[in-house]
Amino acid sequence: MRPLYIIMCKGLATVSMLLLSLCAYGQDNKEVLHSSMIGVGWSNILDTYLSPYNYTGTDLRIQRETMRMTTLWNGRVSNQSLIDVNGAINENHAGNIDEYAGGIRYSQGWFYNFNEGNVVNPVSKWNIAAGLAASGYLGVVYIDRSGNNPAQAKADLMIDASAMATYDMVIARHHYLWRYQVSVPIMGIAFSPNYGQSYYETFTLGNSDHNVLFAYPGNMPSMRHKLTLDIPIRRYTLRVGYVAQFNQSTFNHLKYHQYSHNFMIGFNKYLYRR
Amino acid sequence: MKNILSLLILISSLLAFHSCVQEEDYDNSKQGNFEALWKVMDEHYCFFDYKQQELGVDWDEVHTRYATKVNEKMNNAQLFEVLCNMLAELKDGHVNLSAPFDFGRNWSFYEDYPENYNDSIAKLYLGHNYQIASGLKYITLDDNIGYVRCETFDEGIGDGNVSVMLQSLASCNGLIIDIRGNGGGQLTKAQTLASHFTNEKLLVGYVSHKTGKGRNDLSTPEAIYLDPASDGIRWQKPVVVLTNRAVYSAANDFVKCMKQCPHATIMGAPTGGGSGMPFNSELPNGWSVRYSAVIFYDAQMRHTEFGISPDIPLSMSGADIAEKKDTYIEKAREYLLNSK
């Protein structure tokens, strides 16, 4: 590895850690929204380290989100904390080999709210917010067969560009809140074995060969979309939604994609302290 | 409204910027499966250069020759036969095709050679009172030579097992490790056993993997060292390793390591080789293919894909077999007793 490359990786890691440590800074905890959702959907995974073919099946997802306003920028900056856990059970198109995949992503984001209201407590009809998030992912894809390449580890530490919009739909004096969010990883570091490198070399012998890579949309063109509808039911708020994730990479001539579409359901908990 | 428009423009531009990461769609015809197998090997197999040098295998020429043998009227068994014949050109025991009805292989590395091992005779040396430490069968022979039978490296051999065994054989004047017929297993287990026969960190070989789809896209070889066992007993007396052509893969690597150990002597027939670490892939019809993906060289940066020569060549004597004696074990005992 070149020294410049090492500096770049270390720099990005430091910036990401700083962003993560900022999560407690400037929070006023007056307007807080907790949301927990669980979902099921469709999964499609390609990982050419393991197989040249797509594996498809069922995807399960759990998300825990906390949104709160901060005192930053005259109180126009909101903070989003998101834990996203997913697992998939797939099989090849011949139906004779199973694949199991799973991972956890944790992200902390800061959004500038363009409107008088905000995405946490949307008093306006429309609210728009955009910002940056630091996110980290750890996961694995395992194919149920013997051999020296049955599994592939996944890890990245990224800075994501993210934007969200809310729309307050009023029907019979009830407020139904639509929210859409898109996140795109723009820069960071990611792990990948080299094209034909074995995990024996990486972990037993401790050899590295371009295993920590600078990631950007050119080699990691990924997107995550989330659309939710909050439905008030007496004192509670039901949240239903759709999450689509398109995680892709082309590191060391290895192609990878993990597409998932999940229909989600859960509850919100609002905390307003005026 | 202006903000919303800006957001929509931003999202649209992000969507336009992203492209799908995909592989070519599969073709599950007979020809499609043939092409898929040829391509998997073409892009991932690590020994093309070496096999061209040693066997004259030209993978493009192989494609031309075998493509004409595939047609859509053939049944699965016929297709399987053609594909296995194509893979057999590489003469690699780590190259296999698995279908629900058969396992395609080329085991000529030992099937074309004398076996140099008779199980029923070897069992006479072990008798009935031998001990077993995680698959390692061991006993002290009547001339105070320790005899260890290691049939596989698939067992969970650990430092504790090896130490218990060596402690039990500590009073012996020498040790025989008989790995004839050992077809391999886990590389780390082979190295665990070998680590009890050195007091120094030893250079035992080099490793290189594919870095791209090109047939010669290989990484710069990295040195592999054998560290002395940090836990338990290390053997300080002479040791003989008995080999035949059926010693393959991780067992071949064990011999490669033992070659560097100061008190070790390799006796017998050349090993079968198998110095590529196998990876797995698959075909559109679901058949599994295994291929050598990572090259392991010896300490002199030589290939051991076709085997390692012994220090002292041996072959089983017909007269010894008639007397129910194992030439290998008898010669090893003689050697160890003379080297006291």
XYZ file of C-alpha atoms in Angstrom:
614
model
C 0.000 0.000 0.000
C 1.196 3.514 -0.764
C 1.798 5.874 2.204
C -0.657 8.423 0.719
C -3.272 5.761 0.562
C -2.723 4.834 4.217
C -2.955 8.507 5.215
C -6.196 8.832 3.242
C -7.711 5.800 4.923
C -6.641 6.926 8.376
C -7.924 10.436 7.682
C -11.329 9.200 6.642
C -11.535 6.919 9.643
C -10.670 9.837 11.935
C -13.256 12.117 10.313
C -15.902 9.431 10.610
C -15.100 8.849 14.272
C -15.250 12.591 14.915
C -18.655 12.742 13.271
C -19.820 9.848 15.410
C -18.586 11.574 18.548
C -20.511 14.706 17.539
C -23.778 12.849 17.950
C -24.135 13.960 21.543
C -23.193 17.548 20.788
C -25.834 20.236 20.629
C -28.808 18.041 21.388
C -31.569 19.837 23.221
C -33.751 16.727 23.629
C -36.901 18.887 23.421
C -38.181 17.258 20.272
C -37.369 13.588 19.983
C -38.868 10.880 17.831
C -38.160 7.190 18.382
C -39.256 4.700 15.788
C -38.950 0.921 15.720
C -39.857 -1.080 12.642
C -39.693 -4.623 11.438
C -40.093 -5.730 7.868
C -39.983 -8.528 5.396
C -39.275 -8.482 1.705
C -37.257 -9.661 -1.217
C -33.497 -10.136 -1.460
C -31.113 -10.444 -4.411
C -27.393 -10.946 -3.788
C -24.516 -11.286 -6.219
C -21.001 -11.812 -4.888
C -18.576 -13.063 -7.501
C -16.064 -14.063 -4.818
C -18.569 -16.794 -3.959
C -20.513 -17.422 -7.168
C -21.038 -15.794 -10.570
C -24.828 -15.954 -10.151
C -27.523 -14.055 -8.291
C -29.049 -15.667 -5.230
C -32.612 -14.612 -4.423
C -34.914 -15.103 -1.482
C -36.397 -13.497 1.599
C -35.047 -10.498 3.447
C -35.838 -9.584 7.043
C -35.084 -6.148 8.441
C -35.271 -4.359 11.769
C -34.728 -0.624 12.107
C -34.461 1.529 15.195
C -34.369 5.239 14.509
C -34.081 8.267 16.759
C -34.561 11.773 15.390
C -34.029 14.831 17.520
C -33.515 18.543 17.068
C -30.266 20.156 18.110
C -29.334 23.710 19.089
C -26.951 23.940 16.124
C -27.510 26.623 13.437
C -30.282 28.380 15.381
C -31.983 25.089 16.028
C -32.364 24.174 12.368
C -30.175 21.071 12.495
C -31.702 17.722 13.306
C -29.825 14.566 14.239
C -30.748 11.094 13.085
C -29.431 7.944 14.698
C -30.206 4.732 12.832
C -29.540 1.065 13.565
C -30.426 -1.126 10.611
C -30.166 -4.902 10.992
C -30.952 -7.230 8.136
C -30.777 -10.922 7.370
C -31.498 -12.810 4.160
C -32.068 -16.426 3.270
C -31.504 -17.001 -0.433
C -30.917 -19.805 -2.871
C -29.422 -20.093 -6.324
C -31.660 -20.335 -9.365
C -31.084 -24.090 -9.563
C -32.475 -24.311 -6.027
C -29.762 -26.636 -4.724
C -27.510 -24.262 -2.734
C -28.600 -21.997 0.132
C -27.094 -18.656 1.026
C -27.338 -16.763 4.300
C -26.496 -13.097 4.589
C -26.736 -10.619 7.400
C -25.332 -7.416 8.709
C -25.764 -4.346 10.824
C -25.413 -0.714 9.813
C -25.154 2.103 12.307
C -25.334 5.693 11.200
C -25.375 9.163 12.696
C -26.582 11.982 10.486
C -27.034 15.738 10.721
C -29.617 17.502 8.583
C -30.212 21.138 7.899
C -33.941 21.833 7.933
C -34.919 24.332 5.243
C -38.388 25.126 6.612
C -39.772 26.773 9.722
C -40.964 23.427 10.918
C -38.647 20.470 10.885
C -38.601 16.772 10.097
C -38.902 15.867 13.778
C -41.887 18.047 14.529
C -43.246 18.977 11.097
C -45.540 21.945 11.713
C -45.340 22.953 8.043
C -47.115 21.120 5.249
C -43.807 20.368 3.570
C -40.453 20.018 5.280
C -37.157 19.474 3.563
C -33.856 18.544 5.171
C -30.501 17.533 3.770
C -27.166 16.655 5.310
C -24.398 14.204 5.910
C -24.199 10.984 7.869
C -21.345 8.823 9.100
C -22.220 5.169 8.772
C -20.507 1.874 9.434
C -21.495 -1.597 8.249
C -20.461 -5.089 9.324
C -21.865 -8.124 7.609
C -21.298 -11.519 6.079
C -22.530 -13.550 3.118
C -22.274 -17.326 3.563
C -22.943 -20.029 0.984
C -23.810 -23.441 2.334
C -21.137 -25.558 0.687
C -17.699 -26.823 1.590
C -14.487 -25.275 0.328
C -12.122 -22.465 1.110
C -14.390 -19.649 -0.088
C -17.741 -20.317 1.582
C -18.126 -16.844 3.066
C -17.406 -13.232 2.384
C -17.004 -10.563 5.049
C -18.454 -7.109 4.431
C -17.348 -3.948 6.197
C -17.327 -0.279 5.384
C -17.071 3.095 7.072
C -18.665 5.768 4.920
C -19.820 9.345 4.781
C -23.280 9.446 3.217
C -25.127 12.306 1.579
C -28.725 12.156 2.658
C -31.906 14.098 2.072
C -35.416 13.766 3.386
C -38.814 15.343 2.882
C -41.993 15.170 4.927
C -45.540 15.917 3.869
C -48.299 16.424 6.392
C -51.497 15.064 4.906
C -54.626 16.007 6.827
C -57.748 13.879 6.455
C -60.722 14.514 8.737
C -58.545 16.567 11.088
C -56.140 13.654 11.474
C -52.502 14.209 10.508
C -50.919 11.529 8.355
C -47.234 12.161 7.875
C -45.397 10.947 4.797
C -41.619 10.876 4.920
C -39.164 9.973 2.199
C -35.396 9.692 2.688
C -32.593 8.858 0.299
C -28.982 8.198 1.336
C -25.994 7.798 -0.945
C -22.516 6.803 0.301
C -20.086 9.315 -1.148
C -16.719 8.602 0.418
C -15.117 6.199 2.831
C -13.190 2.996 3.269
C -14.311 -0.559 2.705
C -12.935 -4.067 3.157
C -12.607 -6.600 0.362
C -10.382 -9.614 -0.247
C -8.380 -9.455 -3.437
C -9.783 -11.230 -6.504
C -8.615 -14.765 -5.622
C -7.193 -14.129 -2.178
C -8.085 -16.711 0.452
C -9.144 -15.855 3.982
C -6.345 -18.213 5.096
C -3.873 -15.677 3.715
C -5.687 -12.732 5.270
C -6.428 -14.036 8.724
C -4.048 -16.973 9.361
C -0.945 -15.644 7.626
C -1.865 -11.980 8.173
C -1.104 -11.012 4.565
C -2.892 -8.010 3.094
C -3.306 -7.162 -0.572
C -5.459 -4.117 -1.273
C -7.936 -5.225 1.361
C -8.799 -1.775 2.689
C -9.965 0.345 -0.192
C -10.985 3.921 -0.761
C -14.687 3.751 -1.616
C -16.616 6.299 -3.631
C -19.631 6.142 -5.975
C -17.370 5.012 -8.842
C -16.596 1.681 -7.146
C -19.417 1.580 -4.606
C -22.527 2.999 -6.321
C -25.057 2.397 -3.569
C -28.343 3.950 -2.476
C -30.802 3.486 0.325
C -34.410 4.680 0.078
C -37.042 4.809 2.751
C -40.680 5.863 2.456
C -42.895 5.865 5.559
C -46.397 6.874 6.497
C -47.211 7.706 10.117
C -50.815 6.893 11.011
C -52.188 8.231 14.307
C -54.254 5.680 16.180
C -55.554 7.251 19.406
C -52.504 7.943 21.567
C -50.187 5.893 19.389
C -48.662 6.363 15.969
C -48.408 3.424 13.649
C -45.647 3.644 11.060
C -45.757 1.658 7.848
C -43.111 1.913 5.204
C -41.061 0.626 2.363
C -37.270 0.336 2.455
C -35.262 -0.278 -0.697
C -31.508 -0.737 -0.483
C -29.130 -1.025 -3.418
C -25.717 -1.800 -2.006
C -23.120 -2.420 -4.701
C -19.363 -2.528 -5.138
C -16.683 -3.452 -7.641
C -13.504 -3.891 -5.595
C -10.478 -5.853 -6.858
C -12.432 -7.042 -9.932
C -15.002 -8.632 -7.623
C -18.601 -7.690 -8.259
C -21.085 -7.434 -5.431
C -24.645 -6.314 -5.085
C -27.218 -6.732 -2.376
C -30.629 -5.474 -3.396
C -33.463 -5.643 -0.919
C -37.039 -4.403 -0.818
C -38.807 -4.544 2.534
C -42.306 -3.666 3.646
C -42.005 -2.356 7.173
C -44.345 -1.845 10.110
C -43.750 -0.388 13.553
C -44.550 2.285 16.068
C -43.361 5.800 16.785
C -42.849 7.435 20.107
C -42.754 11.245 20.226
C -41.269 13.171 23.080
C -41.970 16.915 23.079
C -40.807 18.906 26.032
C -41.817 22.530 25.638
C -42.006 24.381 -3.608
C -38.604 25.517 -4.837
C -36.949 23.316 -2.205
C -38.995 20.308 -3.239
C -38.016 20.843 -6.851
C -34.367 21.058 -5.856
C -34.655 17.845 -3.890
C -36.297 16.034 -6.796
C -33.535 17.225 -9.135
C -30.921 16.031 -6.635
C -32.539 12.585 -6.329
C -32.917 12.260 -10.102
C -29.281 13.113 -10.666
C -28.201 10.590 -8.026
C -30.319 7.885 -9.652
C -28.902 8.705 -13.073
C -25.359 8.575 -11.694
C -25.780 5.046 -10.375
C -25.450 1.982 -12.523
C -26.221 -1.629 -11.719
C -23.417 -3.997 -10.793
C -24.380 -7.200 -12.563
C -22.872 -10.304 -14.113
C -23.878 -11.691 -17.478
C -27.215 -13.479 -17.349
C -26.888 -17.250 -17.151
C -27.666 -19.599 -20.012
C -28.776 -23.008 -18.750
C -28.463 -24.765 -22.094
C -25.844 -27.474 -22.664
C -23.681 -24.997 -24.553
C -24.322 -22.375 -21.860
C -23.098 -24.701 -19.116
C -20.041 -25.627 -21.143
C -19.186 -21.955 -21.676
C -19.826 -21.172 -18.006
C -17.442 -23.907 -16.861
C -14.739 -22.895 -19.303
C -15.075 -19.267 -18.171
C -15.010 -20.045 -14.428
C -11.762 -21.921 -14.970
C -10.387 -19.327 -17.374
C -10.880 -16.474 -14.915
C -10.039 -18.203 -11.634
C -7.723 -21.200 -12.142
C -4.214 -20.374 -10.907
C -1.968 -22.916 -12.678
C -2.510 -22.203 -16.406
C 1.014 -20.937 -16.922
C 2.563 -23.875 -15.098
C 0.302 -26.458 -16.778
C 1.195 -25.030 -20.171
C 4.884 -25.436 -19.346
C 4.568 -28.941 -17.914
C 1.691 -30.457 -19.890
C 1.361 -28.181 -22.903
C -2.213 -27.284 -21.947
C -3.504 -24.365 -24.020
C -6.873 -23.429 -22.491
C -8.073 -21.657 -25.656
C -7.263 -24.735 -27.710
C -9.087 -26.860 -25.119
C -12.175 -24.674 -25.633
C -12.021 -25.089 -29.403
C -11.624 -28.859 -29.147
C -14.374 -29.489 -26.591
C -16.927 -26.947 -27.842
C -17.554 -29.174 -30.860
C -18.407 -32.088 -28.544
C -21.329 -30.277 -26.899
C -24.805 -30.145 -28.403
C -28.316 -29.617 -27.134
C -29.400 -33.196 -27.873
C -27.017 -34.779 -25.392
C -28.298 -35.808 -21.967
C -26.873 -34.650 -18.634
C -24.666 -37.714 -18.216
C -23.106 -37.127 -21.639
C -22.574 -33.442 -20.905
C -21.015 -34.351 -17.558
C -18.598 -36.714 -19.278
C -17.492 -34.096 -21.796
C -17.025 -31.447 -19.093
C -15.046 -33.833 -16.886
C -12.825 -34.793 -19.797
C -12.155 -31.110 -20.439
C -11.194 -30.549 -16.789
C -9.024 -33.684 -16.784
C -6.710 -31.960 -19.255
C -5.367 -30.003 -16.280
C -4.404 -33.168 -14.365
C -5.315 -31.549 -11.068
C -6.810 -33.530 -8.193
C -8.283 -30.304 -6.833
C -10.347 -29.796 -9.987
C -13.715 -31.505 -9.675
C -17.204 -31.310 -11.063
C -20.056 -32.387 -8.790
C -23.456 -33.391 -10.095
C -26.202 -35.177 -8.151
C -25.323 -38.418 -9.948
C -21.504 -38.340 -10.066
C -18.285 -36.732 -8.857
C -15.909 -35.858 -11.683
C -12.227 -36.139 -10.790
C -8.759 -36.811 -12.073
C -6.949 -38.936 -9.524
C -4.215 -40.062 -11.887
C -1.684 -38.505 -9.488
C -1.915 -41.715 -7.427
C -4.060 -44.137 -9.454
C -1.368 -44.418 -12.123
C 1.331 -45.312 -9.580
C 2.122 -48.210 -7.229
C 0.228 -47.842 -3.970
C 3.252 -48.568 -1.766
C 0.971 -49.128 1.157
C -0.837 -52.172 2.423
C -3.372 -51.330 5.076
C -3.649 -54.815 6.529
C 0.135 -55.079 6.935
C 0.473 -51.575 8.411
C -2.217 -52.478 10.944
C -0.038 -55.344 12.189
C 2.481 -52.757 13.405
C -0.175 -50.822 15.278
C -1.649 -53.992 16.812
C -4.584 -53.482 19.144
C -3.054 -51.457 21.940
C -2.296 -48.263 20.127
C -3.496 -44.894 21.403
C -5.386 -42.229 19.472
C -4.936 -38.487 19.940
C -7.396 -36.611 17.733
C -7.052 -39.076 14.870
C -3.304 -39.649 15.328
C -2.798 -43.367 16.085
C 0.473 -44.082 17.882
C 2.429 -46.853 19.557
C 5.995 -47.692 20.576
C 7.401 -50.480 18.417
C 9.471 -53.241 20.040
C 12.810 -51.669 19.005
C 11.850 -48.478 20.883
C 10.871 -46.527 17.777
C 7.677 -44.512 17.957
C 5.161 -45.079 15.166
C 2.444 -42.536 14.343
C -0.226 -43.176 11.748
C -1.792 -39.957 10.393
C -4.493 -40.772 7.841
C -5.992 -37.308 7.433
C -5.696 -33.666 8.416
C -9.470 -33.347 8.618
C -9.334 -34.157 12.333
C -9.057 -31.320 14.834
C -5.379 -31.835 15.617
C -4.263 -29.339 18.267
C -1.060 -28.579 20.155
C -2.443 -30.422 23.179
C -3.077 -33.634 21.216
C 0.365 -33.596 19.642
C 2.071 -32.849 22.955
C 0.287 -35.685 24.749
C 1.351 -38.033 21.959
C 4.974 -36.857 21.951
C 5.091 -37.075 25.759
C 3.956 -40.677 25.532
C 6.657 -41.432 22.933
C 9.362 -39.317 24.622
C 11.562 -42.277 25.564
C 11.686 -43.557 21.952
C 14.953 -43.293 20.014
C 13.219 -42.012 16.910
C 9.812 -41.377 15.447
C 8.049 -42.517 12.275
C 5.131 -40.433 11.005
C 3.328 -42.511 8.412
C 1.137 -40.274 6.232
C 0.788 -42.630 3.264
C -2.685 -42.269 1.753
C -3.309 -38.991 3.579
C -5.305 -36.969 1.033
C -5.179 -33.727 3.008
C -7.640 -31.727 5.065
C -7.004 -28.501 6.903
C -3.767 -26.719 6.155
C -3.612 -25.287 9.672
C -3.751 -28.786 11.206
C -0.855 -29.954 9.034
C 1.137 -26.934 10.148
C 0.197 -27.487 13.796
C 1.692 -30.979 13.652
C 4.821 -29.799 11.798
C 5.382 -26.980 14.310
C 6.352 -29.569 16.965
C 9.452 -30.537 14.984
C 11.342 -27.249 14.938
C 12.829 -24.954 17.550
C 13.341 -22.108 15.095
C 11.024 -20.077 12.903
C 11.464 -21.618 9.434
C 10.785 -20.342 5.942
C 8.683 -23.149 4.493
C 7.294 -21.647 1.291
C 5.527 -18.855 -0.526
C 1.927 -18.147 -1.448
C 0.410 -16.287 -4.386
C -3.221 -15.690 -5.421
C -5.056 -14.446 -8.494
C -5.442 -10.668 -8.645
C -7.618 -10.509 -11.754
C -9.231 -12.447 -14.568
C -6.069 -12.690 -16.673
C -4.437 -16.109 -16.586
C -1.174 -14.656 -15.307
C -2.681 -12.088 -12.959
C -0.939 -13.334 -9.826
C 0.116 -11.509 -6.685
C 3.749 -11.154 -5.659
C 4.550 -14.324 -3.681
C 4.549 -13.789 0.080
C 6.744 -15.846 2.393
C 5.181 -18.417 4.721
C 6.938 -19.217 7.967
C 6.492 -22.143 10.305
C 6.664 -20.993 13.910
C 7.789 -23.520 16.521
C 4.934 -24.751 18.679
C 4.652 -22.356 21.594
C 2.569 -24.735 23.691
C 3.673 -28.220 24.666
C 6.467 -30.497 23.566
C 8.811 -30.119 20.601
C 10.471 -33.305 19.306
C 14.292 -33.154 19.409
C 15.205 -36.594 18.029
C 15.262 -37.942 14.461
C 11.913 -38.274 12.739
C 11.043 -40.012 9.460
C 7.995 -39.096 7.385
C 6.704 -41.914 5.151
C 5.091 -40.810 1.900
C 3.482 -42.271 -1.201
C 1.699 -40.852 -4.243
C -1.608 -40.626 -2.379
C -0.164 -37.932 -0.091
C -1.963 -34.874 -1.385
C -3.015 -31.298 -0.671
C -2.589 -30.396 3.051
C -0.548 -33.602 3.527
C 1.712 -32.453 0.685
C 2.073 -29.162 2.557
C 3.001 -31.069 5.716
C 5.829 -32.766 3.805
C 6.883 -29.387 2.437
C 7.146 -28.060 6.008
C 8.870 -31.150 7.382
C 11.479 -30.920 4.600
C 12.725 -27.762 6.337
C 12.750 -29.246 9.849
C 16.274 -30.094 11.027
C 15.737 -33.653 12.326
C 13.263 -34.795 9.668
C 13.886 -37.175 6.764
C 11.304 -37.864 4.074
C 11.287 -41.507 2.966
C 9.168 -43.269 0.367
C 7.692 -42.363 -2.994
C 7.155 -38.797 -4.236
C 3.972 -37.223 -2.912
C 0.980 -36.661 -5.186
C 1.161 -32.858 -4.957
C -1.915 -30.666 -4.990
C -0.331 -27.359 -4.068
C -3.287 -25.212 -5.095
C -5.819 -24.190 -2.472
C -9.212 -25.070 -3.945
C -12.149 -22.681 -4.233
C -15.680 -23.560 -5.294
C -18.061 -22.147 -7.842
C -21.073 -23.380 -9.758
C -22.688 -23.761 -13.156
C -26.098 -22.506 -14.321
C -27.551 -26.011 -13.912
C -26.473 -26.125 -10.252
C -23.484 -28.446 -10.644
C -20.567 -27.455 -8.401
C -17.071 -26.937 -9.696
C -13.904 -26.917 -7.608
C -10.629 -25.488 -8.857
C -7.149 -24.529 -7.607
C -7.182 -20.818 -6.803
C -4.120 -20.072 -4.656
C -0.583 -21.298 -5.389
C 1.675 -22.597 -2.620
C 5.362 -22.843 -3.536
C 8.095 -24.512 -1.521
C 10.898 -22.658 0.294
C 12.918 -22.472 -2.940
C 9.924 -20.982 -4.820
C 9.370 -24.200 -6.768
C 5.974 -25.633 -7.608
C 4.932 -28.743 -5.682
C 1.710 -29.219 -7.683
C 2.993 -32.542 -9.042
C 4.592 -33.703 -5.808
C 7.639 -33.522 -3.562
C 10.532 -35.935 -3.951
C 11.612 -37.854 -0.851
C 15.099 -37.632 0.642
C 15.340 -41.430 0.506
C 13.263 -43.133 -2.216
C 11.603 -46.422 -1.327
C 9.156 -48.860 -2.835
C 7.330 -51.769 -1.276
C 9.091 -55.067 -1.823
C 7.017 -58.041 -2.995
C 9.092 -60.318 -0.765
C 8.342 -58.162 2.275
C 4.635 -58.159 1.471
C 4.709 -61.960 1.252
C 6.264 -62.011 4.745
C 3.655 -59.502 5.942
C 6.297 -56.849 6.419
C 6.036 -53.209 5.471
C 9.225 -52.248 3.608
C 8.709 -48.574 4.418
C 8.377 -49.067 8.170
C 11.239 -51.570 8.282
C 13.582 -49.234 6.362
C 12.568 -46.285 8.520
C 13.281 -48.250 11.727
C 16.658 -49.283 10.349
C 17.456 -45.690 9.418
C 16.447 -44.336 12.820
C 18.344 -47.005 14.749
C 21.469 -46.280 12.701
C 21.163 -42.544 13.247
C 21.110 -42.792 17.071
